[in-house]
PDB file of C-alpha atoms in Angstrom:
ATOM      1  CA  UNK A 127     106.121  83.222  86.409  1.00  0.00           C
ATOM      2  CA  UNK A 128     102.400  84.426  86.828  1.00  0.00           C
ATOM      3  CA  UNK A 129     101.570  88.142  86.753  1.00  0.00           C
ATOM      4  CA  UNK A 130     102.116  89.670  90.588  1.00  0.00           C
ATOM      5  CA  UNK A 131      99.638  92.481  92.145  1.00  0.00           C
ATOM      6  CA  UNK A 132     101.618  94.696  93.095  1.00  0.00           C
ATOM      7  CA  UNK A 133      99.728  97.764  95.289  1.00  0.00           C
ATOM      8  CA  UNK A 134     101.665 100.728  96.063  1.00  0.00           C
ATOM      9  CA  UNK A 135     100.404 103.352  98.941  1.00  0.00           C
ATOM     10  CA  UNK A 136     101.091 106.562 100.537  1.00  0.00           C
ATOM     11  CA  UNK A 137      98.518 108.041 102.524  1.00  0.00           C
ATOM     12  CA  UNK A 138      97.071 110.388  99.746  1.00  0.00           C
ATOM     13  CA  UNK A 139      97.963 107.929  96.989  1.00  0.00           C
ATOM     14  CA  UNK A 140      99.543 110.384  95.120  1.00  0.00           C
ATOM     15  CA  UNK A 141     103.103 111.820  95.681  1.00  0.00           C
ATOM     16  CA  UNK A 142     105.359 109.360  96.948  1.00  0.00           C
ATOM     17  CA  UNK A 143     103.343 106.416  96.006  1.00  0.00           C
ATOM     18  CA  UNK A 144     104.634 107.811  92.086  1.00  0.00           C
ATOM     19  CA  UNK A 145     108.452 107.786  92.782  1.00  0.00           C
ATOM     20  CA  UNK A 146     108.277 104.385  94.328  1.00  0.00           C
ATOM     21  CA  UNK A 147     106.216 102.881  91.657  1.00  0.00           C
ATOM     22  CA  UNK A 148     107.948 104.164  88.972  1.00  0.00           C
ATOM     23  CA  UNK A 149     110.723 102.320  91.263  1.00  0.00           C
ATOM     24  CA  UNK A 150     109.615  99.327  91.273  1.00  0.00           C
ATOM     25  CA  UNK A 151     108.427  99.585  87.811  1.00  0.00           C
ATOM     26  CA  UNK A 152     111.725 100.455  86.467  1.00  0.00           C
ATOM     27  CA  UNK A 153     113.123  97.052  88.621  1.00  0.00           C
ATOM     28  CA  UNK A 154     110.640  94.958  86.998  1.00  0.00           C
ATOM     29  CA  UNK A 155     111.617  96.179  83.593  1.00  0.00           C
ATOM     30  CA  UNK A 156     115.264  95.132  84.614  1.00  0.00           C
ATOM     31  CA  UNK A 157     114.694  91.649  86.144  1.00  0.00           C
ATOM     32  CA  UNK A 158     111.856  90.475  83.119  1.00  0.00           C
ATOM     33  CA  UNK A 159     108.970  90.718  86.050  1.00  0.00           C
ATOM     34  CA  UNK A 160     105.676  90.970  85.025  1.00  0.00           C
ATOM     35  CA  UNK A 161     103.779  93.157  87.486  1.00  0.00           C
ATOM     36  CA  UNK A 162     100.381  94.837  87.281  1.00  0.00           C
ATOM     37  CA  UNK A 163     101.055  98.230  89.822  1.00  0.00           C
ATOM     38  CA  UNK A 164      98.062  99.574  91.936  1.00  0.00           C
ATOM     39  CA  UNK A 165      99.092 103.081  92.986  1.00  0.00           C
ATOM     40  CA  UNK A 166      96.297 103.963  95.780  1.00  0.00           C
ATOM     41  CA  UNK A 167      95.726 105.459  99.481  1.00  0.00           C
ATOM     42  CA  UNK A 168      96.602 103.690 101.947  1.00  0.00           C
ATOM     43  CA  UNK A 169      93.171 103.353 103.560  1.00  0.00           C
ATOM     44  CA  UNK A 170      92.283 100.897 100.203  1.00  0.00           C
ATOM     45  CA  UNK A 171      94.572  98.325 100.757  1.00  0.00           C
ATOM     46  CA  UNK A 172      91.322  96.558 102.202  1.00  0.00           C
ATOM     47  CA  UNK A 173      89.927  96.143  98.479  1.00  0.00           C
ATOM     48  CA  UNK A 174      92.489  93.949  96.647  1.00  0.00           C
ATOM     49  CA  UNK A 175      93.145  91.985  99.628  1.00  0.00           C
ATOM     50  CA  UNK A 176      92.299  88.936  98.299  1.00  0.00           C
ATOM     51  CA  UNK A 177      94.244  89.704  94.412  1.00  0.00           C
ATOM     52  CA  UNK A 178      97.281  91.327  96.009  1.00  0.00           C
ATOM     53  CA  UNK A 179     100.904  89.710  96.056  1.00  0.00           C
ATOM     54  CA  UNK A 180     102.489  92.697  98.262  1.00  0.00           C
ATOM     55  CA  UNK A 181     102.094  95.849  98.831  1.00  0.00           C
ATOM     56  CA  UNK A 182     104.881  98.376  99.168  1.00  0.00           C
ATOM     57  CA  UNK A 183     103.999 101.753 101.710  1.00  0.00           C
ATOM     58  CA  UNK A 184     105.086 104.846 102.561  1.00  0.00           C
ATOM     59  CA  UNK A 185     102.167 105.345 105.178  1.00  0.00           C
ATOM     60  CA  UNK A 186     101.956 103.607 108.244  1.00  0.00           C
ATOM     61  CA  UNK A 187     100.192 100.116 108.877  1.00  0.00           C
ATOM     62  CA  UNK A 188      99.266  97.520 111.624  1.00  0.00           C
ATOM     63  CA  UNK A 189      96.954  95.815 110.330  1.00  0.00           C
ATOM     64  CA  UNK A 190      98.441  92.102 108.990  1.00  0.00           C
ATOM     65  CA  UNK A 191      97.614  91.374 106.004  1.00  0.00           C
ATOM     66  CA  UNK A 192      98.025  87.807 103.608  1.00  0.00           C
ATOM     67  CA  UNK A 193     101.260  89.261 101.402  1.00  0.00           C
ATOM     68  CA  UNK A 194     103.976  90.259 102.803  1.00  0.00           C
ATOM     69  CA  UNK A 195     104.438  94.337 103.361  1.00  0.00           C
ATOM     70  CA  UNK A 196     107.563  96.425 102.689  1.00  0.00           C
ATOM     71  CA  UNK A 197     107.504  99.853 104.368  1.00  0.00           C
ATOM     72  CA  UNK A 198     109.061 101.947 101.557  1.00  0.00           C
ATOM     73  CA  UNK A 199     109.910 105.146 104.036  1.00  0.00           C
ATOM     74  CA  UNK A 200     113.129 105.342 103.001  1.00  0.00           C
ATOM     75  CA  UNK A 201     112.777 105.953  99.434  1.00  0.00           C
ATOM     76  CA  UNK A 202     112.112 109.615 100.556  1.00  0.00           C
ATOM     77  CA  UNK A 203     114.824 110.091 102.582  1.00  0.00           C
ATOM     78  CA  UNK A 204     117.112 108.275 100.156  1.00  0.00           C
ATOM     79  CA  UNK A 205     118.893 106.055 103.043  1.00  0.00           C
ATOM     80  CA  UNK A 206     118.415 102.272 102.475  1.00  0.00           C
ATOM     81  CA  UNK A 207     116.940 102.633  99.515  1.00  0.00           C
ATOM     82  CA  UNK A 208     118.872  99.238  98.341  1.00  0.00           C
ATOM     83  CA  UNK A 209     118.621  97.371 100.531  1.00  0.00           C
ATOM     84  CA  UNK A 210     113.939  97.791  99.917  1.00  0.00           C
ATOM     85  CA  UNK A 211     114.946  97.453  96.529  1.00  0.00           C
ATOM     86  CA  UNK A 212     116.484  94.177  97.462  1.00  0.00           C
ATOM     87  CA  UNK A 213     113.312  93.099  99.241  1.00  0.00           C
ATOM     88  CA  UNK A 214     110.793  94.285  96.740  1.00  0.00           C
ATOM     89  CA  UNK A 215     112.517  92.155  94.378  1.00  0.00           C
ATOM     90  CA  UNK A 216     113.193  89.270  96.892  1.00  0.00           C
ATOM     91  CA  UNK A 217     109.161  89.177  97.399  1.00  0.00           C
ATOM     92  CA  UNK A 218     108.412  89.796  93.646  1.00  0.00           C
ATOM     93  CA  UNK A 219     110.154  86.591  92.507  1.00  0.00           C
ATOM     94  CA  UNK A 220     108.620  83.981  94.580  1.00  0.00           C
TER      95      UNK A 220
END
């Protein structure tokens, strides 16, 4: 399976994206998935439109992208995290 580029975005590209980035990194290792994680601000996503395979974000976005966008705000609340992890894994395995 080819390496997937995963964008992990939040408003500032620092705090909440770090939590999500760590979780995706752990999931990728556990499932032997080759991923390139790029942690960034939501405003920077456009620069990766041609290379990204997935966007996982805790920020709001109304823009449509050619790759799947997964809302990961529940990583902050702890409610429904397992469902979101499954969704991320399914997207990475495609």
